[in-house]
């Protein structure tokens, strides 16, 4: 079995938080399978991105959380193709902070604490990719699993996640390719999933104070705990496997497109909106900032290297810039 362990090691960016022996010993348990899946996804995505940006390489940071668990942050910065691309894995456990528990209860979770304590385990892979070229969209994905043990020993569990695209300029062909790939992953499991999670994505990545979406969407879901643990896990696995095929062809198609200083400026302004959403509304960012001992560098990895906020900037009517704004205000159905 050492051969199998060696193969896994080769596919990962670093040794897993729980340790390979332990994961293989408990490989029938869902927690172990999910940790192996997020480690593999991290490796897959990092290798695919590194192949597109041969001069650059990922810095691999392994970190520990003194309250329990840790993670692996892989960040490529200042490449030819990617200004900043990060793929993080974290596996944390311990006691849920009062703040985090409050956030969950506000979503309708009934959590019965024992002496005010709620043991939890959370793990996930998350990534944000900010390319240099304004004609290559920014992409984000995240897949996670959560488990909480209540006072009477019962466990509540759920999965969440999604993949979404944030272009600076609209390219219909890219939008259709991206959405079709995600729809295929969903359709393998249930034809109702893609339309439901596409709408959820459009509603979730909404910058209320601007009245616009962060991007052209994709899929997003949370608190998913049915039909069964196994079925939800298989669905999450299909979504994770769709990340590279939904995005890499788009990068290849546009990473050598020529662009003007004006187009670069518009990208910087759109990046500003990305930052606004992540810091004001994103639940994952908020949860991270509220969790004691969490690693701030990893949480804020999603922010671009550069962005810009101009006072009262308005693109000219019927310009390429105005075209993307129209779609961000009124989401489209890309696959029908």
Short mmCIF file of C-alpha atoms in Angstrom, two decimals, residues 97-284:
data_model
loop_
_atom_site.label_atom_id
_atom_site.label_comp_id
_atom_site.label_asym_id
_atom_site.label_seq_id
_atom_site.Cartn_x
_atom_site.Cartn_y
_atom_site.Cartn_z
CA UNK A 97 -17.33 30.73 18.54
CA UNK A 98 -20.49 32.44 19.81
CA UNK A 99 -20.34 34.80 16.81
CA UNK A 100 -20.13 31.94 14.30
CA UNK A 101 -22.94 30.04 16.03
CA UNK A 102 -25.10 33.18 15.89
CA UNK A 103 -24.43 33.51 12.15
CA UNK A 104 -25.56 29.91 11.63
CA UNK A 105 -28.67 30.24 13.78
CA UNK A 106 -29.64 33.29 11.76
CA UNK A 107 -29.75 30.90 8.75
CA UNK A 108 -32.26 28.71 10.56
CA UNK A 109 -29.90 26.16 12.15
CA UNK A 110 -31.19 24.99 15.53
CA UNK A 111 -27.99 24.29 17.43
CA UNK A 112 -28.30 22.90 20.95
CA UNK A 113 -25.08 23.66 22.79
CA UNK A 114 -23.74 21.68 25.74
CA UNK A 115 -22.66 24.12 28.48
CA UNK A 116 -22.56 26.76 25.77
CA UNK A 117 -20.09 24.67 23.74
CA UNK A 118 -20.52 23.36 20.19
CA UNK A 119 -17.75 21.09 18.86
CA UNK A 120 -17.38 21.53 15.09
CA UNK A 121 -15.31 20.38 12.16
CA UNK A 122 -15.11 22.41 8.95
CA UNK A 123 -13.10 21.64 5.85
CA UNK A 124 -12.98 22.96 2.35
CA UNK A 125 -11.05 24.01 -0.71
CA UNK A 126 -11.42 27.53 -2.00
CA UNK A 127 -9.79 29.46 -4.78
CA UNK A 128 -9.79 32.86 -6.43
CA UNK A 129 -7.91 33.47 -9.67
CA UNK A 130 -7.22 37.04 -10.83
CA UNK A 131 -5.63 37.07 -14.31
CA UNK A 132 -3.54 39.96 -15.67
CA UNK A 133 -5.32 40.24 -19.01
CA UNK A 134 -8.71 42.04 -18.80
CA UNK A 135 -10.07 39.61 -21.42
CA UNK A 136 -9.54 36.64 -19.10
CA UNK A 137 -12.24 36.50 -16.40
CA UNK A 138 -11.65 36.14 -12.67
CA UNK A 139 -12.85 32.80 -11.33
CA UNK A 140 -13.79 31.65 -7.85
CA UNK A 141 -14.77 28.26 -6.48
CA UNK A 142 -15.27 26.77 -3.06
CA UNK A 143 -16.45 23.36 -1.82
CA UNK A 144 -16.83 22.68 1.89
CA UNK A 145 -18.18 20.31 4.50
CA UNK A 146 -19.36 21.19 7.98
CA UNK A 147 -20.17 19.02 10.99
CA UNK A 148 -21.46 20.09 14.40
CA UNK A 149 -22.00 17.91 17.45
CA UNK A 150 -24.95 18.94 19.57
CA UNK A 151 -25.49 18.53 23.33
CA UNK A 152 -27.13 15.09 22.96
CA UNK A 153 -24.34 13.77 20.72
CA UNK A 154 -26.29 13.99 17.45
CA UNK A 155 -24.35 15.37 14.54
CA UNK A 156 -25.62 17.97 12.14
CA UNK A 157 -23.77 18.01 8.81
CA UNK A 158 -24.04 19.86 5.54
CA UNK A 159 -22.15 20.71 2.37
CA UNK A 160 -21.87 24.03 0.60
CA UNK A 161 -20.02 25.51 -2.31
CA UNK A 162 -20.10 26.70 -5.87
CA UNK A 163 -18.12 27.99 -8.83
CA UNK A 164 -18.64 31.40 -10.44
CA UNK A 165 -17.12 33.63 -13.12
CA UNK A 166 -16.42 37.37 -13.01
CA UNK A 167 -15.46 38.75 -16.43
CA UNK A 168 -14.30 42.33 -16.98
CA UNK A 169 -15.76 42.23 -20.51
CA UNK A 170 -18.60 40.04 -21.68
CA UNK A 171 -17.81 37.19 -24.06
CA UNK A 172 -20.96 35.16 -24.76
CA UNK A 173 -19.07 32.08 -25.95
CA UNK A 174 -17.11 31.94 -22.68
CA UNK A 175 -20.25 32.47 -20.59
CA UNK A 176 -22.04 29.63 -22.38
CA UNK A 177 -19.05 27.26 -22.08
CA UNK A 178 -18.69 27.98 -18.36
CA UNK A 179 -22.38 27.50 -17.54
CA UNK A 180 -22.78 24.44 -19.78
CA UNK A 181 -19.87 22.67 -18.08
CA UNK A 182 -21.37 23.31 -14.63
CA UNK A 183 -24.84 22.30 -15.82
CA UNK A 184 -23.46 18.96 -17.08
CA UNK A 185 -21.91 18.30 -13.67
CA UNK A 186 -25.24 19.03 -11.95
CA UNK A 187 -27.38 17.14 -14.47
CA UNK A 188 -25.58 13.86 -13.71
CA UNK A 189 -27.28 13.97 -10.31
CA UNK A 190 -30.60 15.74 -10.77
CA UNK A 191 -31.92 17.99 -13.55
CA UNK A 192 -33.45 20.36 -10.97
CA UNK A 193 -30.07 21.27 -9.44
CA UNK A 194 -28.54 23.54 -12.08
CA UNK A 195 -31.49 25.98 -12.44
CA UNK A 196 -31.91 26.11 -8.66
CA UNK A 197 -28.22 26.69 -7.87
CA UNK A 198 -27.72 29.08 -10.79
CA UNK A 199 -30.46 31.31 -9.39
CA UNK A 200 -29.03 30.97 -5.87
CA UNK A 201 -25.64 32.06 -7.25
CA UNK A 202 -27.13 35.15 -8.94
CA UNK A 203 -28.93 36.05 -5.71
CA UNK A 204 -25.94 35.39 -3.43
CA UNK A 205 -23.22 37.29 -5.32
CA UNK A 206 -25.24 40.49 -5.27
CA UNK A 207 -23.65 43.77 -4.24
CA UNK A 208 -26.77 45.33 -2.70
CA UNK A 209 -25.38 48.83 -2.38
CA UNK A 210 -24.53 48.83 -6.11
CA UNK A 211 -27.59 46.97 -7.38
CA UNK A 212 -25.39 44.62 -9.42
CA UNK A 213 -24.08 41.06 -9.33
CA UNK A 214 -20.40 40.44 -8.71
CA UNK A 215 -20.13 38.49 -11.98
CA UNK A 216 -22.08 36.37 -14.44
CA UNK A 217 -22.66 33.65 -11.87
CA UNK A 218 -22.39 29.90 -12.05
CA UNK A 219 -23.70 27.71 -9.24
CA UNK A 220 -23.92 28.23 -5.48
CA UNK A 221 -25.51 26.16 -2.70
CA UNK A 222 -25.33 25.90 1.05
CA UNK A 223 -26.75 23.82 3.91
CA UNK A 224 -27.14 20.85 1.56
CA UNK A 225 -27.94 17.77 3.66
CA UNK A 226 -30.25 15.63 1.53
CA UNK A 227 -31.04 13.19 -0.11
CA UNK A 228 -28.18 11.36 1.70
CA UNK A 229 -24.60 12.00 2.81
CA UNK A 230 -23.25 9.78 0.03
CA UNK A 231 -25.35 11.37 -2.73
CA UNK A 232 -24.46 14.90 -1.69
CA UNK A 233 -20.77 13.97 -1.51
CA UNK A 234 -20.89 12.51 -5.04
CA UNK A 235 -22.56 15.70 -6.29
CA UNK A 236 -19.89 17.88 -4.65
CA UNK A 237 -17.22 15.65 -6.21
CA UNK A 238 -18.71 16.18 -9.70
CA UNK A 239 -18.72 19.94 -9.14
CA UNK A 240 -15.09 19.93 -7.97
CA UNK A 241 -14.06 17.88 -11.02
CA UNK A 242 -15.75 20.46 -13.30
CA UNK A 243 -13.55 23.36 -12.13
CA UNK A 244 -10.61 22.82 -14.50
CA UNK A 245 -12.70 22.09 -17.64
CA UNK A 246 -15.07 25.03 -17.08
CA UNK A 247 -12.25 27.60 -16.74
CA UNK A 248 -8.92 26.55 -18.27
CA UNK A 249 -10.14 26.63 -21.92
CA UNK A 250 -11.28 30.25 -21.40
CA UNK A 251 -7.86 31.26 -20.06
CA UNK A 252 -6.12 29.55 -23.00
CA UNK A 253 -8.40 31.32 -25.44
CA UNK A 254 -7.69 34.84 -24.16
CA UNK A 255 -4.44 35.02 -22.21
CA UNK A 256 -2.58 36.38 -25.25
CA UNK A 257 -5.31 38.83 -26.37
CA UNK A 258 -4.06 42.38 -26.78
CA UNK A 259 -5.58 45.04 -24.51
CA UNK A 260 -5.47 48.80 -24.07
CA UNK A 261 -4.65 50.88 -20.96
CA UNK A 262 -8.37 51.82 -20.84
CA UNK A 263 -9.35 48.16 -20.70
CA UNK A 264 -6.85 47.56 -17.91
CA UNK A 265 -8.33 50.51 -16.02
CA UNK A 266 -11.85 49.07 -16.33
CA UNK A 267 -10.53 45.77 -14.97
CA UNK A 268 -9.13 47.60 -11.94
CA UNK A 269 -12.49 49.26 -11.27
CA UNK A 270 -14.33 45.91 -11.56
CA UNK A 271 -11.83 44.42 -9.15
CA UNK A 272 -12.80 47.14 -6.69
CA UNK A 273 -16.36 45.79 -6.81
CA UNK A 274 -15.02 42.29 -6.19
CA UNK A 275 -13.33 43.53 -3.02
CA UNK A 276 -16.51 45.30 -1.90
CA UNK A 277 -18.53 42.10 -2.17
CA UNK A 278 -15.96 39.94 -0.40
CA UNK A 279 -15.46 42.27 2.54
CA UNK A 280 -19.05 43.42 3.01
CA UNK A 281 -21.21 40.41 2.14
CA UNK A 282 -19.30 37.17 1.68
CA UNK A 283 -20.26 34.69 4.41
CA UNK A 284 -17.07 32.64 4.09
#
